[in-house]
PDB file of C-alpha atoms in Angstrom:
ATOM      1  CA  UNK A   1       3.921  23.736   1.026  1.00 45.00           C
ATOM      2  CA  UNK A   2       1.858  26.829   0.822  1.00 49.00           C
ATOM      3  CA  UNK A   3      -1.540  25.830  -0.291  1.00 68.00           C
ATOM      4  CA  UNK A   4      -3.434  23.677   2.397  1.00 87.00           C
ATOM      5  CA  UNK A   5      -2.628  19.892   1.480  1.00 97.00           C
ATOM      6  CA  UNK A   6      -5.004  17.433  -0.471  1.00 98.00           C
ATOM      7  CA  UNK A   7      -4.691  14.342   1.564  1.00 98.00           C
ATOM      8  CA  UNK A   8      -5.961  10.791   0.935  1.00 98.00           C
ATOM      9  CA  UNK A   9      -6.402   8.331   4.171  1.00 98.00           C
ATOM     10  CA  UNK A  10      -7.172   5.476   4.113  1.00 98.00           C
ATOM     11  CA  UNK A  11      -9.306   3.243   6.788  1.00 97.00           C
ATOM     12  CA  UNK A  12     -10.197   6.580   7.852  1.00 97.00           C
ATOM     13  CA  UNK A  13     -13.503   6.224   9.904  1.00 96.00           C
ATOM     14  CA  UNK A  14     -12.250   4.771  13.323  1.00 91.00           C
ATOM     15  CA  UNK A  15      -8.843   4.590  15.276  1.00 90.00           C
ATOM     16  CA  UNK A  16      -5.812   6.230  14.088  1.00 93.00           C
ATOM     17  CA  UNK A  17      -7.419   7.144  10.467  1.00 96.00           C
ATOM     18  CA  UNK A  18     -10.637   8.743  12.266  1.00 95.00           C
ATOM     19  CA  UNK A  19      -8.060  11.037  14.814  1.00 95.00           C
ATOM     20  CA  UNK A  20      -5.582  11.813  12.108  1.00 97.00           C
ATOM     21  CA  UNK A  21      -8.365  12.796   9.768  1.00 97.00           C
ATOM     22  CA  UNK A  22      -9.705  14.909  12.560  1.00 96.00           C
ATOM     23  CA  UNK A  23      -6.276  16.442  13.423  1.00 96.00           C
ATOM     24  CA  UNK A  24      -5.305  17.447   9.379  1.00 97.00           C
ATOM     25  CA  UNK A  25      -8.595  19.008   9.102  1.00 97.00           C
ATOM     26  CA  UNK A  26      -8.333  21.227  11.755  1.00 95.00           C
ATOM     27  CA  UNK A  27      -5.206  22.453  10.327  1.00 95.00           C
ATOM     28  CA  UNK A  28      -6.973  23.677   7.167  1.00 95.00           C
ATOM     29  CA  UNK A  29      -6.001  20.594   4.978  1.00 96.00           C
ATOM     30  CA  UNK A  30      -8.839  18.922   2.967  1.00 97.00           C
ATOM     31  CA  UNK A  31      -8.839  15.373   3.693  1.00 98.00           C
ATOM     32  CA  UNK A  32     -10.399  12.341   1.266  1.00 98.00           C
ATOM     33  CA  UNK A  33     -11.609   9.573   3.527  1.00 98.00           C
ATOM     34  CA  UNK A  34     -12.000   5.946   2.616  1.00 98.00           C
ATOM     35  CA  UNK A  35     -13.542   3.654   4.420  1.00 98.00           C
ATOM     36  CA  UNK A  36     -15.626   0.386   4.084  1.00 96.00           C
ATOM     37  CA  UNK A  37     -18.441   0.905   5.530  1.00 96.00           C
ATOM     38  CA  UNK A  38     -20.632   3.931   3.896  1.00 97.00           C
ATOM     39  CA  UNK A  39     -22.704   4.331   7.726  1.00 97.00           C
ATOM     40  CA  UNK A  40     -19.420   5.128   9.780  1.00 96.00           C
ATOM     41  CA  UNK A  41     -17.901   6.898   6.494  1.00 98.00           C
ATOM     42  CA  UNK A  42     -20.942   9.919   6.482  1.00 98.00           C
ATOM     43  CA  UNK A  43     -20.407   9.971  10.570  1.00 97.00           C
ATOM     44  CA  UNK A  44     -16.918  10.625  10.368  1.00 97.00           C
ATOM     45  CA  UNK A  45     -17.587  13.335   7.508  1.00 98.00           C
ATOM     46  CA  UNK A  46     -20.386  15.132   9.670  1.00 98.00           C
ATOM     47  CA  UNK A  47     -18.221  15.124  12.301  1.00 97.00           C
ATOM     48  CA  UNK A  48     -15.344  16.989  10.644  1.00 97.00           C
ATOM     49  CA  UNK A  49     -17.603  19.257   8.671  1.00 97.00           C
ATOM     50  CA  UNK A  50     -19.284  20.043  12.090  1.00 96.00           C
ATOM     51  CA  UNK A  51     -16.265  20.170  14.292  1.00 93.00           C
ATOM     52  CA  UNK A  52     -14.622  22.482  11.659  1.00 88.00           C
ATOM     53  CA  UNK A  53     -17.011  24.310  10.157  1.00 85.00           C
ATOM     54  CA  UNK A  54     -15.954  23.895   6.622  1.00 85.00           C
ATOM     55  CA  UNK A  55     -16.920  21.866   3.518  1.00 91.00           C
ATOM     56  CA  UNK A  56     -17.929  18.051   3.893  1.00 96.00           C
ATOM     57  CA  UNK A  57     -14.971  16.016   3.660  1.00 98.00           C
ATOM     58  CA  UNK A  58     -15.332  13.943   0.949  1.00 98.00           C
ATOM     59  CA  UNK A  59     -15.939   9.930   1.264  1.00 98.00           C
ATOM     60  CA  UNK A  60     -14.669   6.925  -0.780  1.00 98.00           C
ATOM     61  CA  UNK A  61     -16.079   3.492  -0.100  1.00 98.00           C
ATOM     62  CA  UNK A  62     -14.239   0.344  -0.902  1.00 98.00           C
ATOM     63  CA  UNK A  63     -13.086  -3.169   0.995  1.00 98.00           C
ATOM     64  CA  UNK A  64      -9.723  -3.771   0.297  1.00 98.00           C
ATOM     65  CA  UNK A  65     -10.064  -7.184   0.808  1.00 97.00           C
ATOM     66  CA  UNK A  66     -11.004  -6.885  -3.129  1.00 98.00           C
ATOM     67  CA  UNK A  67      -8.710  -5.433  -6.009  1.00 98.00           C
ATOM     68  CA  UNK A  68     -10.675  -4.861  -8.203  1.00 98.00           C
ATOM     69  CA  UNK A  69     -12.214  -2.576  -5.444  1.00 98.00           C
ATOM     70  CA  UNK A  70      -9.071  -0.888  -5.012  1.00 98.00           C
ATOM     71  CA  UNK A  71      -8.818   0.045  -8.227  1.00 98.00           C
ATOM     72  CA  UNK A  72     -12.683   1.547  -8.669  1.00 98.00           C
ATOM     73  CA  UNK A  73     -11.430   3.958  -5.189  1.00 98.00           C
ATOM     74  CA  UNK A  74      -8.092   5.320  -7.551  1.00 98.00           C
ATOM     75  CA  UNK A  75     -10.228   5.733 -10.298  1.00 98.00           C
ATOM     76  CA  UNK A  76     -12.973   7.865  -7.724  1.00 98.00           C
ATOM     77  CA  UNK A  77     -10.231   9.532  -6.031  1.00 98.00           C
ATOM     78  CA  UNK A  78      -8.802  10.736  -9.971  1.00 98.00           C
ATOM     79  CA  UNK A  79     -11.861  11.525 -10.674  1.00 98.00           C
ATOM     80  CA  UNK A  80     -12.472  13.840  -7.795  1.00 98.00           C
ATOM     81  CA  UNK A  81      -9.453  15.603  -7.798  1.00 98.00           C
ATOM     82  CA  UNK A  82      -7.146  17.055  -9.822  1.00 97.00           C
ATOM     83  CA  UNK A  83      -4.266  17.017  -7.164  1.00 98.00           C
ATOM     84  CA  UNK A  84      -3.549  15.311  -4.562  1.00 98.00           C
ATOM     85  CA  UNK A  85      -0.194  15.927  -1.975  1.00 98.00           C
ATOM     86  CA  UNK A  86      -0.105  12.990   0.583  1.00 98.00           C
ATOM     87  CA  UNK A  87      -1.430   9.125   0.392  1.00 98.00           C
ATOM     88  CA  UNK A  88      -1.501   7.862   4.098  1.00 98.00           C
ATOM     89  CA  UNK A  89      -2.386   3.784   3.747  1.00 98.00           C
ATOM     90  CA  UNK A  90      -3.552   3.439   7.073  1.00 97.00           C
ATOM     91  CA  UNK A  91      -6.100   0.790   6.412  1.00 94.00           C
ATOM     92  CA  UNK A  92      -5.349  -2.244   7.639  1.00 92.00           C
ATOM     93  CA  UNK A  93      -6.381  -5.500  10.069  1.00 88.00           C
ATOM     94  CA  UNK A  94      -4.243  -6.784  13.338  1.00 83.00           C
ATOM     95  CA  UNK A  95      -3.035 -10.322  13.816  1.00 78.00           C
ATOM     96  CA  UNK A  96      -6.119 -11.614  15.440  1.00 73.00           C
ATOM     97  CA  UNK A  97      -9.980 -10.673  16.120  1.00 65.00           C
ATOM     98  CA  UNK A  98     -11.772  -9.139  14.862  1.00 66.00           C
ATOM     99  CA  UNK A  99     -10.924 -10.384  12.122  1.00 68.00           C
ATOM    100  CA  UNK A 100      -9.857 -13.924  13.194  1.00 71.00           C
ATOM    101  CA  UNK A 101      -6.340 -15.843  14.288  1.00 80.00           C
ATOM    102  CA  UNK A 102      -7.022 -18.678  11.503  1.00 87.00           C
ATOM    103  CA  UNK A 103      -6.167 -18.456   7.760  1.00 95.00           C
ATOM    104  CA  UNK A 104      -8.344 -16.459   5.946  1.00 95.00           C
ATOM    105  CA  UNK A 105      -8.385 -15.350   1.841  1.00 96.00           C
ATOM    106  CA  UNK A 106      -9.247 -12.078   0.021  1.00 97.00           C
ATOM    107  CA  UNK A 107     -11.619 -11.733  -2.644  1.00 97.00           C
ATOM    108  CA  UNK A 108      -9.052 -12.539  -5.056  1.00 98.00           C
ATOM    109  CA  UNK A 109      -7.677 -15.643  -3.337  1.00 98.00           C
ATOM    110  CA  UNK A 110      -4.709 -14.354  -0.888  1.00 98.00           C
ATOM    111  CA  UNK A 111      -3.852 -14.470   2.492  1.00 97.00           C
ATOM    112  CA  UNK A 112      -6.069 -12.037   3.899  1.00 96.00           C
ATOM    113  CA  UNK A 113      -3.815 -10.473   6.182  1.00 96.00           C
ATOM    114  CA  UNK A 114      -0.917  -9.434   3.131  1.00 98.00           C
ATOM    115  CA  UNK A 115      -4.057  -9.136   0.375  1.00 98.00           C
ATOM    116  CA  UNK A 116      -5.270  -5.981   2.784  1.00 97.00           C
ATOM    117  CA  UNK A 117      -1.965  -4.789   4.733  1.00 97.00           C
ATOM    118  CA  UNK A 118       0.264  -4.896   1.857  1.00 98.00           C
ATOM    119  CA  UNK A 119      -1.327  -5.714  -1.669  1.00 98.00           C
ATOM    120  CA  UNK A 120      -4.094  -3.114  -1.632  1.00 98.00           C
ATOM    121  CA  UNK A 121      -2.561  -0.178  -0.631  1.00 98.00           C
ATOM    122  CA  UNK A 122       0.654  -1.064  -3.233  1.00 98.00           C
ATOM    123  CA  UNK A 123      -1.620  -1.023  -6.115  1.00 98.00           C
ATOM    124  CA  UNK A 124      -3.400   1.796  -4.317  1.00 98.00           C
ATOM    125  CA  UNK A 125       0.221   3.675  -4.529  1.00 98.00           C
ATOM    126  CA  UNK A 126       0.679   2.589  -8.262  1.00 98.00           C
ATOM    127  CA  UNK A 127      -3.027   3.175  -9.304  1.00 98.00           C
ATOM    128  CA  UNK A 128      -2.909   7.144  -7.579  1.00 98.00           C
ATOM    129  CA  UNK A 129       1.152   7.599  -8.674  1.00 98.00           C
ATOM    130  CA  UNK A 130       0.879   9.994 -11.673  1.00 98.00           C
ATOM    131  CA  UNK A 131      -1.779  11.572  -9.506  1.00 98.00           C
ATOM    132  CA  UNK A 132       0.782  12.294  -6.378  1.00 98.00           C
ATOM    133  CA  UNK A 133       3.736  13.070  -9.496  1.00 98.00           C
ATOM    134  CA  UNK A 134       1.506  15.680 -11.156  1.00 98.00           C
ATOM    135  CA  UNK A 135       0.970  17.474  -7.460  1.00 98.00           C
ATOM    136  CA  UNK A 136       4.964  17.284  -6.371  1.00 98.00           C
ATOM    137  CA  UNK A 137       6.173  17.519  -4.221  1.00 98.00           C
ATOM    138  CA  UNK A 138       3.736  15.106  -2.608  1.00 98.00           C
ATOM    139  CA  UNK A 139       4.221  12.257   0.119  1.00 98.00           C
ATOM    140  CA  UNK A 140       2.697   8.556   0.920  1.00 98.00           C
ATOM    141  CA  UNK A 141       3.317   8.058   4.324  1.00 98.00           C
ATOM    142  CA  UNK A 142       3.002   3.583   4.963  1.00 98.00           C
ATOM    143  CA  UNK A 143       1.099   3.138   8.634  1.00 97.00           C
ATOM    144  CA  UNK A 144       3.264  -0.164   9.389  1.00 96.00           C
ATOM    145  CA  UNK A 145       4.548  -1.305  12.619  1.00 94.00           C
ATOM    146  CA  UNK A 146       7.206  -2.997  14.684  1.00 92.00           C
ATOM    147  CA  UNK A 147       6.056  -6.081  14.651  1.00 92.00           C
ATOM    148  CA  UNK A 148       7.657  -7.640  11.089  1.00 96.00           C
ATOM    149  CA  UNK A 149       8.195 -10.704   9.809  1.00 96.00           C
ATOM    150  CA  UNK A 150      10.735 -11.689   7.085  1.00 97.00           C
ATOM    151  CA  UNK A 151       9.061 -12.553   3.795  1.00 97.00           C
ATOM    152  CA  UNK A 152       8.942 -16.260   2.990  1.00 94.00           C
ATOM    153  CA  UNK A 153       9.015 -16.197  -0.613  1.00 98.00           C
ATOM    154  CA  UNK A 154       8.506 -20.031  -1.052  1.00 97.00           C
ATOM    155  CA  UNK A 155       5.351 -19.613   0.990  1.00 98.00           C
ATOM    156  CA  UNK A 156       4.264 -16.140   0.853  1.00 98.00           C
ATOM    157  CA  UNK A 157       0.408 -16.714   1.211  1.00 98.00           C
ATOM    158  CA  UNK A 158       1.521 -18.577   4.288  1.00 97.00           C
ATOM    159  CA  UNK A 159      -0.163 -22.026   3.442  1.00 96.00           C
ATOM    160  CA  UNK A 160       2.122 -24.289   6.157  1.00 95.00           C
ATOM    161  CA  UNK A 161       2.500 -22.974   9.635  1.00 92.00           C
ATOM    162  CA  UNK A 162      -0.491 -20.273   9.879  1.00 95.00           C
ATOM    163  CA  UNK A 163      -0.396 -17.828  12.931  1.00 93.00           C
ATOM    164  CA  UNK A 164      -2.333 -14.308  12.350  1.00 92.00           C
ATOM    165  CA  UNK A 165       0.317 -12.704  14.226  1.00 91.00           C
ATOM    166  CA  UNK A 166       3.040 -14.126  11.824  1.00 95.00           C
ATOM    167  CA  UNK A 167       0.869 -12.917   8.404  1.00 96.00           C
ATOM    168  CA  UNK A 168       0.703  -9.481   9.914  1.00 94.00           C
ATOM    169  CA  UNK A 169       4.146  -9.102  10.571  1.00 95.00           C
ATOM    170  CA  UNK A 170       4.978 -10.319   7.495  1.00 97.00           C
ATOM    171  CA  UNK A 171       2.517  -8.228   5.620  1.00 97.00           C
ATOM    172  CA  UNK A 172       3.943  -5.128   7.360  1.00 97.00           C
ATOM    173  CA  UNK A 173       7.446  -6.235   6.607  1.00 98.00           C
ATOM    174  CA  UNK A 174       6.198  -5.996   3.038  1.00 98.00           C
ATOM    175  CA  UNK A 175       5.139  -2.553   3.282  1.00 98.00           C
ATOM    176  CA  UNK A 176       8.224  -1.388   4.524  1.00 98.00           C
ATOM    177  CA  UNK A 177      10.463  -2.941   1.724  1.00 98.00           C
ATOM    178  CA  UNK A 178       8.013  -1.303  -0.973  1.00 98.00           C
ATOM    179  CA  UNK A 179       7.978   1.692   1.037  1.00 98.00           C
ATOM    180  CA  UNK A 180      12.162   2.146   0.391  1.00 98.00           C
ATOM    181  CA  UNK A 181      11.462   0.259  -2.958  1.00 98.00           C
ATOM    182  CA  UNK A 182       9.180   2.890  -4.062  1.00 98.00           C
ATOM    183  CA  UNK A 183      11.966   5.377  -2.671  1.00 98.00           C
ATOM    184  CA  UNK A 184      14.588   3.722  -4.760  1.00 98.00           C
ATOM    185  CA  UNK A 185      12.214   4.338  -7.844  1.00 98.00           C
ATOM    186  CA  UNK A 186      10.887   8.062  -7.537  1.00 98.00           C
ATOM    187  CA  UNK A 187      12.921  11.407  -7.002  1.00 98.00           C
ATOM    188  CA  UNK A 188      12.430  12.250  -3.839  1.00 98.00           C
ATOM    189  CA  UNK A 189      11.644  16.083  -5.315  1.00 98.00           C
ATOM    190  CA  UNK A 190       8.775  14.674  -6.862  1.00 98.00           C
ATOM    191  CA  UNK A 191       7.299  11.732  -3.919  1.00 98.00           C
ATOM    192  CA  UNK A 192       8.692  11.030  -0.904  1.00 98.00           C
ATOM    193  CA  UNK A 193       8.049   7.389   0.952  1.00 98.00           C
ATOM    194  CA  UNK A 194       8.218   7.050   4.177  1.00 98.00           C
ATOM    195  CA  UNK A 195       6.538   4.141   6.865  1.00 98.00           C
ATOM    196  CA  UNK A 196       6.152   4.151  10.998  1.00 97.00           C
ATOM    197  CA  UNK A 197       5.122   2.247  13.649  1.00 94.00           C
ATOM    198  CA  UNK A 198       3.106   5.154  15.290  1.00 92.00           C
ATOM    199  CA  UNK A 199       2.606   4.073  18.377  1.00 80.00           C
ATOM    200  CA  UNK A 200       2.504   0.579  20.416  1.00 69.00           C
ATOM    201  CA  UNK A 201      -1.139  -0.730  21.119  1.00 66.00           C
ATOM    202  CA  UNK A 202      -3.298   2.496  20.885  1.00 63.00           C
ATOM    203  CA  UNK A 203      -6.956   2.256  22.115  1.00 63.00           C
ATOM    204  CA  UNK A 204      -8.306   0.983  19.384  1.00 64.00           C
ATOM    205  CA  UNK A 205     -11.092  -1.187  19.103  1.00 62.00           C
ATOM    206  CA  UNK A 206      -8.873  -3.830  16.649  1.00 64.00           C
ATOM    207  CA  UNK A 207      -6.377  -3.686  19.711  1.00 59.00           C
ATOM    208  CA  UNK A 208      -8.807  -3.505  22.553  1.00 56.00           C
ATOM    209  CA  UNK A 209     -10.638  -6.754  20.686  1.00 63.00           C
ATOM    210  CA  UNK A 210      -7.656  -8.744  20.574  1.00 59.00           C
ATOM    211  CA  UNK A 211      -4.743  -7.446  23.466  1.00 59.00           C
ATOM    212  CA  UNK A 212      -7.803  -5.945  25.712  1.00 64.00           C
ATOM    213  CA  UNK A 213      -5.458  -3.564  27.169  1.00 63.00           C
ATOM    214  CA  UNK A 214      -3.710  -0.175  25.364  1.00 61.00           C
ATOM    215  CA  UNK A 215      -0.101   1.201  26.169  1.00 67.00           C
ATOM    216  CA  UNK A 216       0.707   4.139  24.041  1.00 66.00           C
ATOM    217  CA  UNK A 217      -2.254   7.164  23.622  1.00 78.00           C
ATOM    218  CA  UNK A 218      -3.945   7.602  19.833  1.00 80.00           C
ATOM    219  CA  UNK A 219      -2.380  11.139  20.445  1.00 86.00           C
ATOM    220  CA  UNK A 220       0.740   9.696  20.295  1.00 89.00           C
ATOM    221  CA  UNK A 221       0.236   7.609  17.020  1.00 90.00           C
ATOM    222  CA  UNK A 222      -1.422  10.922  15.344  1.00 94.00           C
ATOM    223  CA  UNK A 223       1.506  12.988  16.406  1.00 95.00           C
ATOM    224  CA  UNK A 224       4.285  10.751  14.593  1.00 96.00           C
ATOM    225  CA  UNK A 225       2.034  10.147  11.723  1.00 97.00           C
ATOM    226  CA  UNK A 226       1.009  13.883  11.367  1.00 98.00           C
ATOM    227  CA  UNK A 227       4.598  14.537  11.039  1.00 98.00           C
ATOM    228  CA  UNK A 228       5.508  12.956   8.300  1.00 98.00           C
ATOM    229  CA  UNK A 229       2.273  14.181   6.648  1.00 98.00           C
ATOM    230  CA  UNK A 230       2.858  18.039   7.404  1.00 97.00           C
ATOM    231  CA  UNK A 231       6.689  18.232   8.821  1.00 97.00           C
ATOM    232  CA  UNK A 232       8.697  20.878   5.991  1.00 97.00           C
ATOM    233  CA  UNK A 233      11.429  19.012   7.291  1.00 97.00           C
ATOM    234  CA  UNK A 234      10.847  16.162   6.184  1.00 98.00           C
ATOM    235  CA  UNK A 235      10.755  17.785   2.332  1.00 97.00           C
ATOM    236  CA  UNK A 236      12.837  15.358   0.507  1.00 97.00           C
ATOM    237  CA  UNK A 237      13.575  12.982   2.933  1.00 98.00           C
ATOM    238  CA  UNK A 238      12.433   9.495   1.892  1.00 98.00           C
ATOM    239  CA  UNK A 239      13.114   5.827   2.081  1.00 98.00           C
ATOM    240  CA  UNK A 240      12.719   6.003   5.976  1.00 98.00           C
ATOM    241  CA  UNK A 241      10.985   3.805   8.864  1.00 98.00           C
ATOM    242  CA  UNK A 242      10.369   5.872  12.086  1.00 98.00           C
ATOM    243  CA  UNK A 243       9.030   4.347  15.793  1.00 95.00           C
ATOM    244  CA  UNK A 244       6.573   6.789  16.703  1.00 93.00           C
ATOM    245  CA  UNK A 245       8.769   9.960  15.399  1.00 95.00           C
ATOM    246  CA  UNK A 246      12.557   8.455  16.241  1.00 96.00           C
ATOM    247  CA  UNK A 247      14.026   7.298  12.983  1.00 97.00           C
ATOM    248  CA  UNK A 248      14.454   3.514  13.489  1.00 97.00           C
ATOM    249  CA  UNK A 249      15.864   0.275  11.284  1.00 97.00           C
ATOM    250  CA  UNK A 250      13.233  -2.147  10.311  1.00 97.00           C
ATOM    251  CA  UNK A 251      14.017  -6.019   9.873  1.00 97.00           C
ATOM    252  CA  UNK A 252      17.488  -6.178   7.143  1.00 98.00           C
ATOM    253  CA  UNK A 253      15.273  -7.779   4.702  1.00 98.00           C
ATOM    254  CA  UNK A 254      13.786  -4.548   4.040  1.00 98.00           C
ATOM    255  CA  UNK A 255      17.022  -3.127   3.289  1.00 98.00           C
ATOM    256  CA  UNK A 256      18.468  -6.199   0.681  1.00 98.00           C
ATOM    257  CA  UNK A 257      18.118  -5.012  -2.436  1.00 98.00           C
ATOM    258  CA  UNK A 258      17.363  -8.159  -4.028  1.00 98.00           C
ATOM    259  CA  UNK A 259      14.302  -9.211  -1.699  1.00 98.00           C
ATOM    260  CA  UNK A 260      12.970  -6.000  -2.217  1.00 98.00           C
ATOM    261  CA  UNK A 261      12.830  -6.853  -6.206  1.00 97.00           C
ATOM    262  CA  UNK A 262      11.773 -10.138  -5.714  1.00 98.00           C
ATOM    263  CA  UNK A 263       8.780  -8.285  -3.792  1.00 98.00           C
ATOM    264  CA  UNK A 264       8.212  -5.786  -6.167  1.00 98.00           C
ATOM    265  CA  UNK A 265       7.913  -7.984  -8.738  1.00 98.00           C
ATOM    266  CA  UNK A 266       6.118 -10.625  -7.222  1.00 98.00           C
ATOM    267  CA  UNK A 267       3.421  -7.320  -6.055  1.00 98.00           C
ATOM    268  CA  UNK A 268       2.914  -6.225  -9.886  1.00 98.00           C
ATOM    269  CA  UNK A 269       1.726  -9.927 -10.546  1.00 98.00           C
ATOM    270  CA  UNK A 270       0.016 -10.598  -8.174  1.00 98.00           C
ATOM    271  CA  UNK A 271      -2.094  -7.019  -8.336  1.00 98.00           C
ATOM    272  CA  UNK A 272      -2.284  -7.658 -12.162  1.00 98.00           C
ATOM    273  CA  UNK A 273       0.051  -4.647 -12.919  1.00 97.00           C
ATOM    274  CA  UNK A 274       2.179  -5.325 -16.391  1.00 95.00           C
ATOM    275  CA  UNK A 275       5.910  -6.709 -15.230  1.00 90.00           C
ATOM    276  CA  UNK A 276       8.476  -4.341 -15.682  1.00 82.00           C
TER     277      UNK A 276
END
């Protein structure tokens, strides 16, 4: 890629999204931040502009938790740009505080955990698709994780036998499948899809809330996710789940070709996207 990238991240004002954010910039790329809160969104963008010395990143502010939010950040991000090279859904909430162990429901009426891991940034990927097409070769690079969960397609809003840690795995499961769904779906030459578990327990404050103790550095989790971001090798590779920057298997559900149908079109429903 010779021009400096375009890139989109989501749930980009603290943690992993905040660093990564920091990192790209500093390499010359111009990076769109969302966030949901508009306070921690303009300190993140003064601090890049001021770190850097450059233009004011630009900032997007919508809660996940709500599609029809979701849809109102594509339709900012389209409006804002005219090309954009990398989606990284980063956003996201852990299996406990803060945002609770007990069964919670989006905006729309889903299982909080899979309406924000999972649902949002898949219509997020459908909404901003033409957008990524029209800038190939471009990338979405899935922040998911290790922890995963088979989908329980009788019960996918997880209504008998509720544990947060169970919904998150599951949700992240979820993004996984789409992610080598998605792969399945679009030349590689035009978007490549590719997930990670960037690092285990980082210092940050969802996993300092809830595990009070970190194991793996944030460097670590912005290295591996960097990579797939900026890496020329990794031109044309898609399809692909990597632990921290080792190429890995996730859970064989993710890998059936029939679950991962059943998900996708379970997803377009349930996002209100036509069924194909």
């Amino acid at each position: 890629m010779t021009h400096a990238r375009i890139v989109l991240i989501t749930g980009a004002t603290d943690g992993l999204g905040r660093a990564l954010a920091h990192r790209l910039a500093a390499g010359g790329d111009t990076v769109l931040l969302h966030g949901r809160d508009q306070a921690r969104l303009d300190a993140t963008a003064d601090a890049i502009r001021d770190e850097q010395g450059g233009a004011r990143p630009a900032t997007f502010r919508a809660d996940l938790a709500e599609l029809a939010q979701v849809r109102e950040l594509a339709a900012a991000v389209r409006a804002a740009t005219d090309r954009l090279d990398v989606l990284v859904s980063n956003a996201g909430i852990g299996g406990g505080e803060p945002d609770g162990r007990d069964r919670r429901e989006s905006k729309d009426g889903y299982e909080l955990r899979f309406a924000v891991n999972y649902l949002a940034g898949f219509l997020l990927t459908q909404e901003l698709l033409p957008l990524l097409r029209a800038s190939a070769p471009a990338r979405v690079v899935n922040v998911a994780s290790l922890g995963q969960q088979d989908i329980e397609f009788d019960d996918v809003m997880l209504e008998r036998g509720y544990s947060g840690i169970r919904a998150y795995c599951q949700s992240k499961l979820a993004q996984i499948s789409s992610t080598v769904e998605m792969a399945e779906r679009v030349p590689a030459s035009e978007v490549t899809f590719n997930s990670l578990h960037p690092a285990t327990y980082m210092p940050t404050k969802m996993v300092l809330q809830e595990a009070g103790h970190s194991i793996d550095s944030l460097e670590t989790g912005v290295e591996a996710t960097a990579r797939l971001v900026t890496d020329p090798k990794l031109a044309g590779v898609s399809g692909r789940f990597y632990d921290r920057q080792r190429e890995a298997k996730a859970l064989a559900q993710a890998y059936d070709k029939r679950a991962r149908a059943e998900l996708y079109r379970l997803s377009l429903k349930l996002v209100g996207l036509p069924a194909e």
